[in-house]
Coordinates of C-alpha atoms and ligand atoms in Angstrom, one line a residue:
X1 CA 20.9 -15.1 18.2
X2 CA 19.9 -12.9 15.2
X3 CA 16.4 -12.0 15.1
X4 CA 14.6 -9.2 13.3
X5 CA 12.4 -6.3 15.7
X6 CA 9.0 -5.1 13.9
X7 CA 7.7 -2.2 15.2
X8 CA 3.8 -1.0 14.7
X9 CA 2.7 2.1 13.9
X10 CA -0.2 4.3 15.2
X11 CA -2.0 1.5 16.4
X12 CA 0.0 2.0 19.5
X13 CA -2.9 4.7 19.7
X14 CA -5.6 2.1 19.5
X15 CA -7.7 1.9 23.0
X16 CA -9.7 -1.5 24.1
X17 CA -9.8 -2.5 20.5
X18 CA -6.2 -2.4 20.0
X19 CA -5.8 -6.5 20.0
X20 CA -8.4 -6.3 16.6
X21 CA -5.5 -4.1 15.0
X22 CA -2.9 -6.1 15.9
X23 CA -4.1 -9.6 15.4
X24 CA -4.6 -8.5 12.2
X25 CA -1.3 -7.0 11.4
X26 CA 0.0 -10.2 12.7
X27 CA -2.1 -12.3 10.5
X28 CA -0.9 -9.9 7.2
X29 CA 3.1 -10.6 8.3
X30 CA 2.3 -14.6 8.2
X31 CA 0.8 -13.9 4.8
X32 CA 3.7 -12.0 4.1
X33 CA 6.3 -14.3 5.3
X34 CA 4.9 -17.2 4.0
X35 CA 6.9 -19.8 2.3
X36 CA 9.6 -19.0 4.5
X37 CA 10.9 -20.3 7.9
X38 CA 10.4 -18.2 10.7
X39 CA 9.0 -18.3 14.1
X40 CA 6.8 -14.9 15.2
X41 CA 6.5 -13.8 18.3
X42 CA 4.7 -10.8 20.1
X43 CA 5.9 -9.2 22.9
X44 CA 4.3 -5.9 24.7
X45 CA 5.3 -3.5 22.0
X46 CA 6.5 -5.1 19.1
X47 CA 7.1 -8.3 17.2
X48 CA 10.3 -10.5 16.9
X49 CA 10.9 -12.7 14.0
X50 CA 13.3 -15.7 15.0
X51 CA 14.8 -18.7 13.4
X52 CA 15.0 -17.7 10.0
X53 CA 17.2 -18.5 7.3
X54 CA 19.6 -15.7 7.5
X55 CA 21.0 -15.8 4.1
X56 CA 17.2 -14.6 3.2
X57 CA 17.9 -11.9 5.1
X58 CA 17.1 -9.4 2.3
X59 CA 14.1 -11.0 1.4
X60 CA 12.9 -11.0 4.4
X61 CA 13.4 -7.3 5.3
X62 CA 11.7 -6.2 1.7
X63 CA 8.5 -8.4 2.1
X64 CA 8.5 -7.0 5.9
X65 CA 8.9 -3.1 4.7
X66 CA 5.8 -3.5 2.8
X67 CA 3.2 -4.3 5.6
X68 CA 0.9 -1.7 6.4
X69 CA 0.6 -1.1 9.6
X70 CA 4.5 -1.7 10.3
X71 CA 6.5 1.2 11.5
X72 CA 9.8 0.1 11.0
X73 CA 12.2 -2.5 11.7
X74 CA 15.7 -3.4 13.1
X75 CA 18.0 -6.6 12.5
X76 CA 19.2 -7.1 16.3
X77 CA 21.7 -9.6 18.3
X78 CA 20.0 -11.1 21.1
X79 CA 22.0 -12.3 23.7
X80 CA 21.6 -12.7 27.5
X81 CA 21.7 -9.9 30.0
X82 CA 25.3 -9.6 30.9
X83 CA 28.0 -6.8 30.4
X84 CA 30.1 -8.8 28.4
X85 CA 28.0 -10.7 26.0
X86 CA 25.8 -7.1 25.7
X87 CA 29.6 -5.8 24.6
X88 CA 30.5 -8.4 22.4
X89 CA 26.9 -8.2 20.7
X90 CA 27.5 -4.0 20.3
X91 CA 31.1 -4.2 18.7
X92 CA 29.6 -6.6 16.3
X93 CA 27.5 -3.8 14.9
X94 CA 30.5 -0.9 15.1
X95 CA 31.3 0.6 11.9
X96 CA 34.5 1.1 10.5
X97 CA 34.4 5.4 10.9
X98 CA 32.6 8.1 12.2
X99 CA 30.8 9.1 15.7
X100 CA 28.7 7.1 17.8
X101 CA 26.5 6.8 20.7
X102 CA 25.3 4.2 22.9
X103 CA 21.2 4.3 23.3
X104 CA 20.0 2.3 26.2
X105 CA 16.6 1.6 27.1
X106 CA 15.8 -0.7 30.7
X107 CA 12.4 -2.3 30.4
X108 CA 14.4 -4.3 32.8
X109 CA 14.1 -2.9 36.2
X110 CA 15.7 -5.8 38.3
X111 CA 19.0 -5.1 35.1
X112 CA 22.0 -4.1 38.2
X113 CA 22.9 -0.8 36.7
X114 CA 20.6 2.1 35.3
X115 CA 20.5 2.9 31.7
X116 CA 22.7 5.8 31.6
X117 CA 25.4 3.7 33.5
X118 CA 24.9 1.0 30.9
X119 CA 25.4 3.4 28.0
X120 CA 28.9 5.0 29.2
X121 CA 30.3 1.5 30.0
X122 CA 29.4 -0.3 26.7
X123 CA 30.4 3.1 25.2
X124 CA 33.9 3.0 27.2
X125 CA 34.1 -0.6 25.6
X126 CA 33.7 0.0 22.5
X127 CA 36.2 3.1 22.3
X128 CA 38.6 0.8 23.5
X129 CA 38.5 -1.7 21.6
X130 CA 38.2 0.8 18.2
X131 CA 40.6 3.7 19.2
X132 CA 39.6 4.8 15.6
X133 CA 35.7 5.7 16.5
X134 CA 34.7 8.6 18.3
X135 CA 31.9 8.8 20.9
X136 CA 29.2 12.3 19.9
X137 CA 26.4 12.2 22.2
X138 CA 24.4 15.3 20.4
X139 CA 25.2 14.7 16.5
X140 CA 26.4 11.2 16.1
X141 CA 26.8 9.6 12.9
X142 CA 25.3 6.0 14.1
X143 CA 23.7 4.7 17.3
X144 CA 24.3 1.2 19.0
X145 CA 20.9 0.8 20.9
X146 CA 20.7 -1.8 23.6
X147 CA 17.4 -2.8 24.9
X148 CA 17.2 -4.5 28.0
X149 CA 14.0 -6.6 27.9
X150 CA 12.0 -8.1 31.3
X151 CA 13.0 -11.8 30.3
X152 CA 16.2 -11.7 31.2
X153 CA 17.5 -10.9 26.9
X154 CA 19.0 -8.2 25.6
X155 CA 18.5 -6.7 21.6
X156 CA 21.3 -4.9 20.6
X157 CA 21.5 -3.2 17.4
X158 CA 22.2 -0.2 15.1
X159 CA 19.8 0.8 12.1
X160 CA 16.3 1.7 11.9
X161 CA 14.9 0.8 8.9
X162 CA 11.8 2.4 7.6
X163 CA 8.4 0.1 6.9
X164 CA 5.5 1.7 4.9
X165 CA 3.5 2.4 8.3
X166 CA -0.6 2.7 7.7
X167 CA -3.0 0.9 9.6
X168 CA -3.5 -2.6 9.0
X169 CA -4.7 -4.3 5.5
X170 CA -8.3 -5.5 6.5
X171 CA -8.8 -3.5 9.3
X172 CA -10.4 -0.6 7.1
X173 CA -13.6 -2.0 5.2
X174 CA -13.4 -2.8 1.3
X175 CA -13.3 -1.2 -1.6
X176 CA -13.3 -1.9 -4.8
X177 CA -10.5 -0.1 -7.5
X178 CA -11.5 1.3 -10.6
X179 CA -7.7 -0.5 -12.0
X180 CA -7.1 0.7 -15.5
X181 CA -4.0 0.9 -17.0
X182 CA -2.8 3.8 -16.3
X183 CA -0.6 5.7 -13.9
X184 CA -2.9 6.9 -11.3
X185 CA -5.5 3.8 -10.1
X186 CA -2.8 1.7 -9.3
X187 CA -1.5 4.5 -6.7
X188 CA -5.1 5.5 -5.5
X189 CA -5.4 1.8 -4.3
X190 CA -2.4 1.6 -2.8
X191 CA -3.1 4.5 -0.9
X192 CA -6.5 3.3 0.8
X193 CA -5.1 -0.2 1.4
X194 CA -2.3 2.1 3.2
X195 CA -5.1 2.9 5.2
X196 CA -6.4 -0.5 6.3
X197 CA -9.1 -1.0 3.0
X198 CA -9.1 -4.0 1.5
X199 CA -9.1 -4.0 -1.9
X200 CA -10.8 -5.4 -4.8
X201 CA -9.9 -3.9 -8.9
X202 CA -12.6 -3.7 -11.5
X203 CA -11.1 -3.1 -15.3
X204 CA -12.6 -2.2 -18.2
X205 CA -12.0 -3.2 -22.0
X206 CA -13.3 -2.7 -24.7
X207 CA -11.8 -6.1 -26.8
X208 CA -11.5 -6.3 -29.7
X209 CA -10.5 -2.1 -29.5
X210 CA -8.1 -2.6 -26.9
X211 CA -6.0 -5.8 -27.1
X212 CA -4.5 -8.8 -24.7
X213 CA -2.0 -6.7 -24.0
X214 CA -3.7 -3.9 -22.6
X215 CA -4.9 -6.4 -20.2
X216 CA -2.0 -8.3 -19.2
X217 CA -0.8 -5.4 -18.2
X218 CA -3.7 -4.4 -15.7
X219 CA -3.1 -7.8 -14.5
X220 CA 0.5 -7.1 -13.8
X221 CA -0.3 -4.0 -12.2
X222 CA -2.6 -6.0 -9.8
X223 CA 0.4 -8.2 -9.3
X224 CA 2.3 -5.3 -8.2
X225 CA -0.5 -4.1 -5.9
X226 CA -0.9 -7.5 -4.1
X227 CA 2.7 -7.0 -2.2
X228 CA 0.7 -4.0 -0.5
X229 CA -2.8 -5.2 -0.1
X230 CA -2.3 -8.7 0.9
X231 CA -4.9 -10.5 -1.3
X232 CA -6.1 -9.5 -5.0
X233 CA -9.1 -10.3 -7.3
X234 CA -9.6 -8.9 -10.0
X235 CA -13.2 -8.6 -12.1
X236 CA -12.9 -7.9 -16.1
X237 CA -15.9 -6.3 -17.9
X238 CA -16.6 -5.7 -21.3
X239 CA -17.8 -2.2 -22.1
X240 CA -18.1 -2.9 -25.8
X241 CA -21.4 -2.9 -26.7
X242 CA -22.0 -0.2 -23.8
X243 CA -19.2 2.1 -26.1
X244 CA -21.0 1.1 -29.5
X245 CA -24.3 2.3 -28.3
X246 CA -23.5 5.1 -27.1
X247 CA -21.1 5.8 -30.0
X248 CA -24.2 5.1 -32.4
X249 CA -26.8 7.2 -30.2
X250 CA -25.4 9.7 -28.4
X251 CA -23.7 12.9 -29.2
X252 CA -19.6 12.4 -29.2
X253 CA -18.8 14.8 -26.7
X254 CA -20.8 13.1 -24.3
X255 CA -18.9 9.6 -24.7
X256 CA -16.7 9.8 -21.8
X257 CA -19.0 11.2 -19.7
X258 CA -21.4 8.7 -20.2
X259 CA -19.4 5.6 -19.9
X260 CA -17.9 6.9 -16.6
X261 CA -21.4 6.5 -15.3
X262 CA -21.9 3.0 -16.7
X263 CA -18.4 2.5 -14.9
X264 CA -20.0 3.5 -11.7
X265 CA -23.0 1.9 -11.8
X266 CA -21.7 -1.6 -12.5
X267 CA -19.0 -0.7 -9.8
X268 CA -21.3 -0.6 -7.3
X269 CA -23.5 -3.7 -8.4
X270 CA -20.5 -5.8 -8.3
X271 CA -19.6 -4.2 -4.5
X272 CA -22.9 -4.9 -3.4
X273 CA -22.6 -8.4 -4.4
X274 CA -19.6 -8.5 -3.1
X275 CA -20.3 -6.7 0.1
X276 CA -17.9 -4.0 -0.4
X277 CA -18.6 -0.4 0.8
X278 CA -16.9 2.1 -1.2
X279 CA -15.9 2.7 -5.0
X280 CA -12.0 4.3 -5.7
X281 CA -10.4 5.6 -8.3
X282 CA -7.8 7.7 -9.1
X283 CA -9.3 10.7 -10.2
X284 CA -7.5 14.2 -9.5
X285 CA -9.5 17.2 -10.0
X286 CA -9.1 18.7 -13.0
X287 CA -6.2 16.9 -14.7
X288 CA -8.9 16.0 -17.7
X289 CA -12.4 16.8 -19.3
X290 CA -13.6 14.2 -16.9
X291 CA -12.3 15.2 -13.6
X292 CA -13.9 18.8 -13.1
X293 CA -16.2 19.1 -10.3
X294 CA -19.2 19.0 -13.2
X295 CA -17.6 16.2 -14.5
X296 CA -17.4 14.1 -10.8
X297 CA -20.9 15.2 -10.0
X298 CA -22.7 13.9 -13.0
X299 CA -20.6 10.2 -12.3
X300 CA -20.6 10.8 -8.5
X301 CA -25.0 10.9 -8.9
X302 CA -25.3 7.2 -9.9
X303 CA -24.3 5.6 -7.2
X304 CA -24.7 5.7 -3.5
X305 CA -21.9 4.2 -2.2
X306 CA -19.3 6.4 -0.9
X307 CA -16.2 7.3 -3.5
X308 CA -12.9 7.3 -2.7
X309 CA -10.7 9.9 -4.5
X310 CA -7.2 9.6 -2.3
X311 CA -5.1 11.9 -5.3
X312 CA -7.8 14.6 -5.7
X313 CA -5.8 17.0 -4.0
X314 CA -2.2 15.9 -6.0
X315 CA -0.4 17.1 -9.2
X316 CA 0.4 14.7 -11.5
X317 CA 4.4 15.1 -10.7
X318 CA 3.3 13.8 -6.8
X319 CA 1.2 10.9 -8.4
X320 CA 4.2 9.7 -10.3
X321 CA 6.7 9.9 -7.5
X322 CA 4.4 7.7 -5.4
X323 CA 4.0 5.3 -8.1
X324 CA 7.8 5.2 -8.5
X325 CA 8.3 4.5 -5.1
X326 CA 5.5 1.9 -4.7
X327 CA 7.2 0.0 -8.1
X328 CA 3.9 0.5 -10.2
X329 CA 5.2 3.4 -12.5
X330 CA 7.4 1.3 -15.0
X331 CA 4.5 -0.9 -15.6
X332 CA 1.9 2.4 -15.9
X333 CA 3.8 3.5 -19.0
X334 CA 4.1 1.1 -21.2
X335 CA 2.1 1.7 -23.9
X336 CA -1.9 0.4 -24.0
X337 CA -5.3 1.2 -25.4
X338 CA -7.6 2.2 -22.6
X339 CA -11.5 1.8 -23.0
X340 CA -11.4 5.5 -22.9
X341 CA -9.3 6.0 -25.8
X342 CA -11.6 4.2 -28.4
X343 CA -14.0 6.4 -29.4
X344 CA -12.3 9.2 -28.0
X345 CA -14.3 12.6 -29.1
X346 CA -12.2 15.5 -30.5
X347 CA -13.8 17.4 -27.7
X348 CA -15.2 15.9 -24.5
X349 CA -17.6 18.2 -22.6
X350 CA -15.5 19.7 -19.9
X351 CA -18.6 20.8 -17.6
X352 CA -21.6 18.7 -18.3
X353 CA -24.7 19.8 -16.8
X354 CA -26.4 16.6 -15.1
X355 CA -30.2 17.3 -16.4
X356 CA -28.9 17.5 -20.4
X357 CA -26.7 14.1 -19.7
X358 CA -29.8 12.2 -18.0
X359 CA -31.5 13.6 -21.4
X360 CA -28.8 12.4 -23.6
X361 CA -28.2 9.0 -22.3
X362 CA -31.9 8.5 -22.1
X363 CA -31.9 7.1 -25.4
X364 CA -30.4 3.9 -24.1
X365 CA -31.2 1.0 -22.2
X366 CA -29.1 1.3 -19.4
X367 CA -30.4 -1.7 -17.6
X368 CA -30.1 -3.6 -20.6
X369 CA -26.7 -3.0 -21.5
X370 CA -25.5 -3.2 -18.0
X371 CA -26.8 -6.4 -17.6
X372 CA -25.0 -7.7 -20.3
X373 CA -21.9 -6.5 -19.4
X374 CA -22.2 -8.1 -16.3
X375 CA -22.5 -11.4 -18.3
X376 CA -19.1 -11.0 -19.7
X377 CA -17.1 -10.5 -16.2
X378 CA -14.0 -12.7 -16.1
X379 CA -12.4 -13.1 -12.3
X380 CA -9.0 -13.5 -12.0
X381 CA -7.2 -14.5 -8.8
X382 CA -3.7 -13.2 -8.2
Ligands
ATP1 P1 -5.3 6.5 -14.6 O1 -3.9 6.9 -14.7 O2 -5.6 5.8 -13.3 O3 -5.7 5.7 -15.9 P2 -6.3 8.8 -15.8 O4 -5.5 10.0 -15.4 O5 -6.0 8.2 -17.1 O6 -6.2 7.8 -14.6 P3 -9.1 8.7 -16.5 O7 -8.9 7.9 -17.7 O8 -10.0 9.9 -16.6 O9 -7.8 9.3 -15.8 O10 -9.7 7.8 -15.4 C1 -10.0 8.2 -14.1 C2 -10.2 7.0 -13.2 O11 -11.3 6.2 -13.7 C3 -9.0 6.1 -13.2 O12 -8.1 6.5 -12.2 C4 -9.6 4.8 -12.8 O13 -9.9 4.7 -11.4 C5 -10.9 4.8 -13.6 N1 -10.8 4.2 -14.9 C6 -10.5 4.8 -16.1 N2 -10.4 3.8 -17.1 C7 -10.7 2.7 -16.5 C8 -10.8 1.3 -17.0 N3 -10.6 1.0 -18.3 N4 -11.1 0.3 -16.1 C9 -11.3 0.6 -14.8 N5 -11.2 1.9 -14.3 C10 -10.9 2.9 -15.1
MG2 MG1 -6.6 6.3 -17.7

C-alpha cells in the first residue's frame, strides 16, 4: 500500500509537553488536508497518511511541504515484513542509472535478520535483477531505505523530500502583521508563523488616495500567507483623516514618522481586543528614513506590547529571495499606492528626536482621530 511518511521537526526536542506540540501539528495537517481523503495516523516518531487518492498525489505533497512544524516527507510502499515482498517493494523504487545503497533501519527487534544483513541481501537483489545499477556505499547517487516497523509492516522508499520545518502554527502566541503591500510584511509574517505565532494582518489605506486595487492586492497577499499560517483575518483601517491632519498641522518631514505611531497605537488596541501579544512588521534597519534606530524608537515608545522585527538583520536581496521562495514576491510588485506614499514629504526626517515629535504631534487629537479610525475597520475572513 502507498502511503505518505511525515516527519516532525525540533519538536522531537520537546520534553513532558511534547504531546501539546504535536496535537497541534496534527490538528494544522487536518486543516491542511482538508477536502481531501485520507486517513492520519501517528505512530512513535512520525505520521503516516493512508488511503488517499493517489492521482492527488502532488497535491498532496505541496499542501503537506508547507506545514510548519514538518520536517520532511517520503512517499513509501508498505508491505508486510518478508524478504520477498520488502524486495519487490525496493525494485519498485530503483532508478534507471546510477549508484545506490540500501539503508535499513530495525525498529523491529523480533525482524529474523539484523539490519546490516537485511541491507546486503535486498542490495544483492536488486543488482541482480538491474545488472545496469551499481551498489556505492560512501557516495551513492540514491538510497532505497527500508524501515522495519514493530507491527509487523515494512516502509520502503527512496526520496526525502524537504517540508518548511518550524514549530507548530499556534503553538507560539499571536501576533498581529502590520500587512501592507509591499515586499517585506508579507515575509516578516511568514517568518514568525514559521515559528509557531499565529497570525493576524492589519492594513492601512488611505481611500480615496490609494485605490481598490491597492487593496485587493493586500488581500491576495493574505491569501498567499494563509497556506503558511493556517487561518487568516484580516482588519482594514482608514488612515485618511489621520494623514489630512497631520498633512494640514504638522510639519511635512514629520508625516511618516507620525503616522507610523498612529499605526502602532491602533495596532496594539486592536491586539488587545483581540488578545494578541505582539505587533510585527517587516521593518529592516535602515533600508528607509523610517527604519533608523531614531526612527524605531520614536514608533517603538507608543506601545507596550512587544514588536516583532524578524528581517532587521537582512538585506533587501535576502528579503526578496524568501518572498520568492514562499510565492509572495510576484504579488509584492505589482504596482500600488501605499498609505505612505500619499503625502509623501521630499525629505522625511531620518533621525527624529522623540521629545520634538511628542511636540509636533501635540497639535492633534490623537484620541480623537484614532477613534475614528477604529470606526472605519472592515474584517475580512480569508
Ligand atoms: P513593506 O515592503 O513591508 O511594505 P517597506 O520596505 O515598504 O516594507 P515601510 O513602508 O517603511 O517599509 O514599512 C515598514 C513596515 O510598516 C512594513 O513592513 C509593514 O509592516 C508596516 N506598514 C507599512 N505600510 C503599511 C500599511 N499601509 N498597512 C499596514 N502596515 C504597513
Ligand atoms: Mg511599504
Amino acid at each position: 500500500m502507498r502511503v505518505i511518511v511525515l516527519r516532525y521537526s525540533e519538536i522531537h526536542l520537546k520534553g513532558a509537553n511534547r504531546s501539546y506540540f504535536e496535537n497541534m501539528l496534527f490538528s494544522n495537517i487536518k486543516t491542511a488536508l482538508s477536502g481531501y481523503e485520507y486517513s492520519l495516523e501517528k505512530s512513535t516518531t512520525r505520521y503516516l497518511i493512508r488511503a488517499f487518492n493517489e492521482d492527488k498525489t502532488n497535491e498532496l505533497v505541496d499542501k503537506l511541504k508547507n506545514v510548519f512544524g514538518l520536517h520532511s516527507l517520503s512517499l513509501a510502499n508498505e508491505v508486510n515484513s518478508n524478504i520477498d515482498e520488502i524486495t519487490q517493494a525496493a525494485l519498485s523504487y530503483t532508478k534507471s542509472d546510477g549508484s545506490f545503497k540500501v539503508v535499513t533501519n530495525r525498529a523491529d527487534k523480533t525482524f529474523p535478520m539484523r539490519s546490516m544483513d537485511v541491507s546486503a541481501e535486498i542490495g544483492g537483489r536488486i543488482l541482480n535483477a538491474c545488472s545496469y545499477l551499481t551498489v556505492d556505499v560512501k557516495n551513492p547517487d540514491w538510497n532505497i531505505n527500508i524501515d522495519i516497523r514493530e507491527n509487523g509492516k515494512t516502509l520502503i522508499y527512496r526520496d526525502v523530500i524537504k517540508c518548511v520545518n518550524g514549530m507548530p502554527v499556534g503553538t507560539g502566541g499571536k501576533g498581529i502583521l502590520l500587512l501592507s503591500g509591499g515586499i517585506d510584511s508579507p515575509v516578516a509574517g511568514y517568518m514568525m508563523a514559521k515559528r509557531g505565532m499565529s497570525i493576524r494582518a492589519l492594513h492601512f489605506h488611505s481611500y480615496p488616495y490609494t485605490s481598490q486595487l491597492a487593496k485587493d492586492k493586500v488581500l491576495q497577499l493574505a491569501a498567499l500567507l494563509k497556506k503558511y499560517s493556517v487561518h487568516m483575518t484580516v482588519d482594514i483601517v482608514s488612515v485618511t483623516k489621520i494623514q489630512t491632519e497631520i498633512h494640514k498641522k504638522c510639519p511635512e518631514e514629520f508625516m511618516i514618522t507620525i503616522l507610523r505611531r498612529f499605526m502602532m497605537r491602533i495596532a496594539e488596541i486592536i491586539a488587545k481586543e483581540k488578545g494578541i501579544g505582539a505587533i510585527i512588521t517587516g521593518e529592516s534597519l535602515g533600508q528607509v528614513a523610517s527604519q533608523t534606530l531614531e526612527s524605531i524608537i520614536t514608533t517603538n515608545s507608543v506601545v507596550t506590547l512587544p514588536m516583532f522585527r524578524p528581517l532587521i538583520g537582512f538585506d533587501k536581496d535576502e528579503i526578496i529571495e524568501i518572498a520568492k521562495r514562499i510565492g509572495t514576491f510576484e504579488t509584492s510588485i505589482l504596482p500600488y499606492e501605499d498609505c505612505c506614499t500619499v503625502f509623501l514629504p521630499k525629505n522625511p526626517v531620518t533621525r527624529p528626536k522623540l521629545k520634538i515629535v511628542e511636540k509636533v504631534e501635540s497639535v492633534l487629537d490623537v484620541d480623537e482621530l484614532i477613534a475614528e479610525a477604529l470606526q472605519s475597520v472592515e474584517t475580512v475572513e480569508i
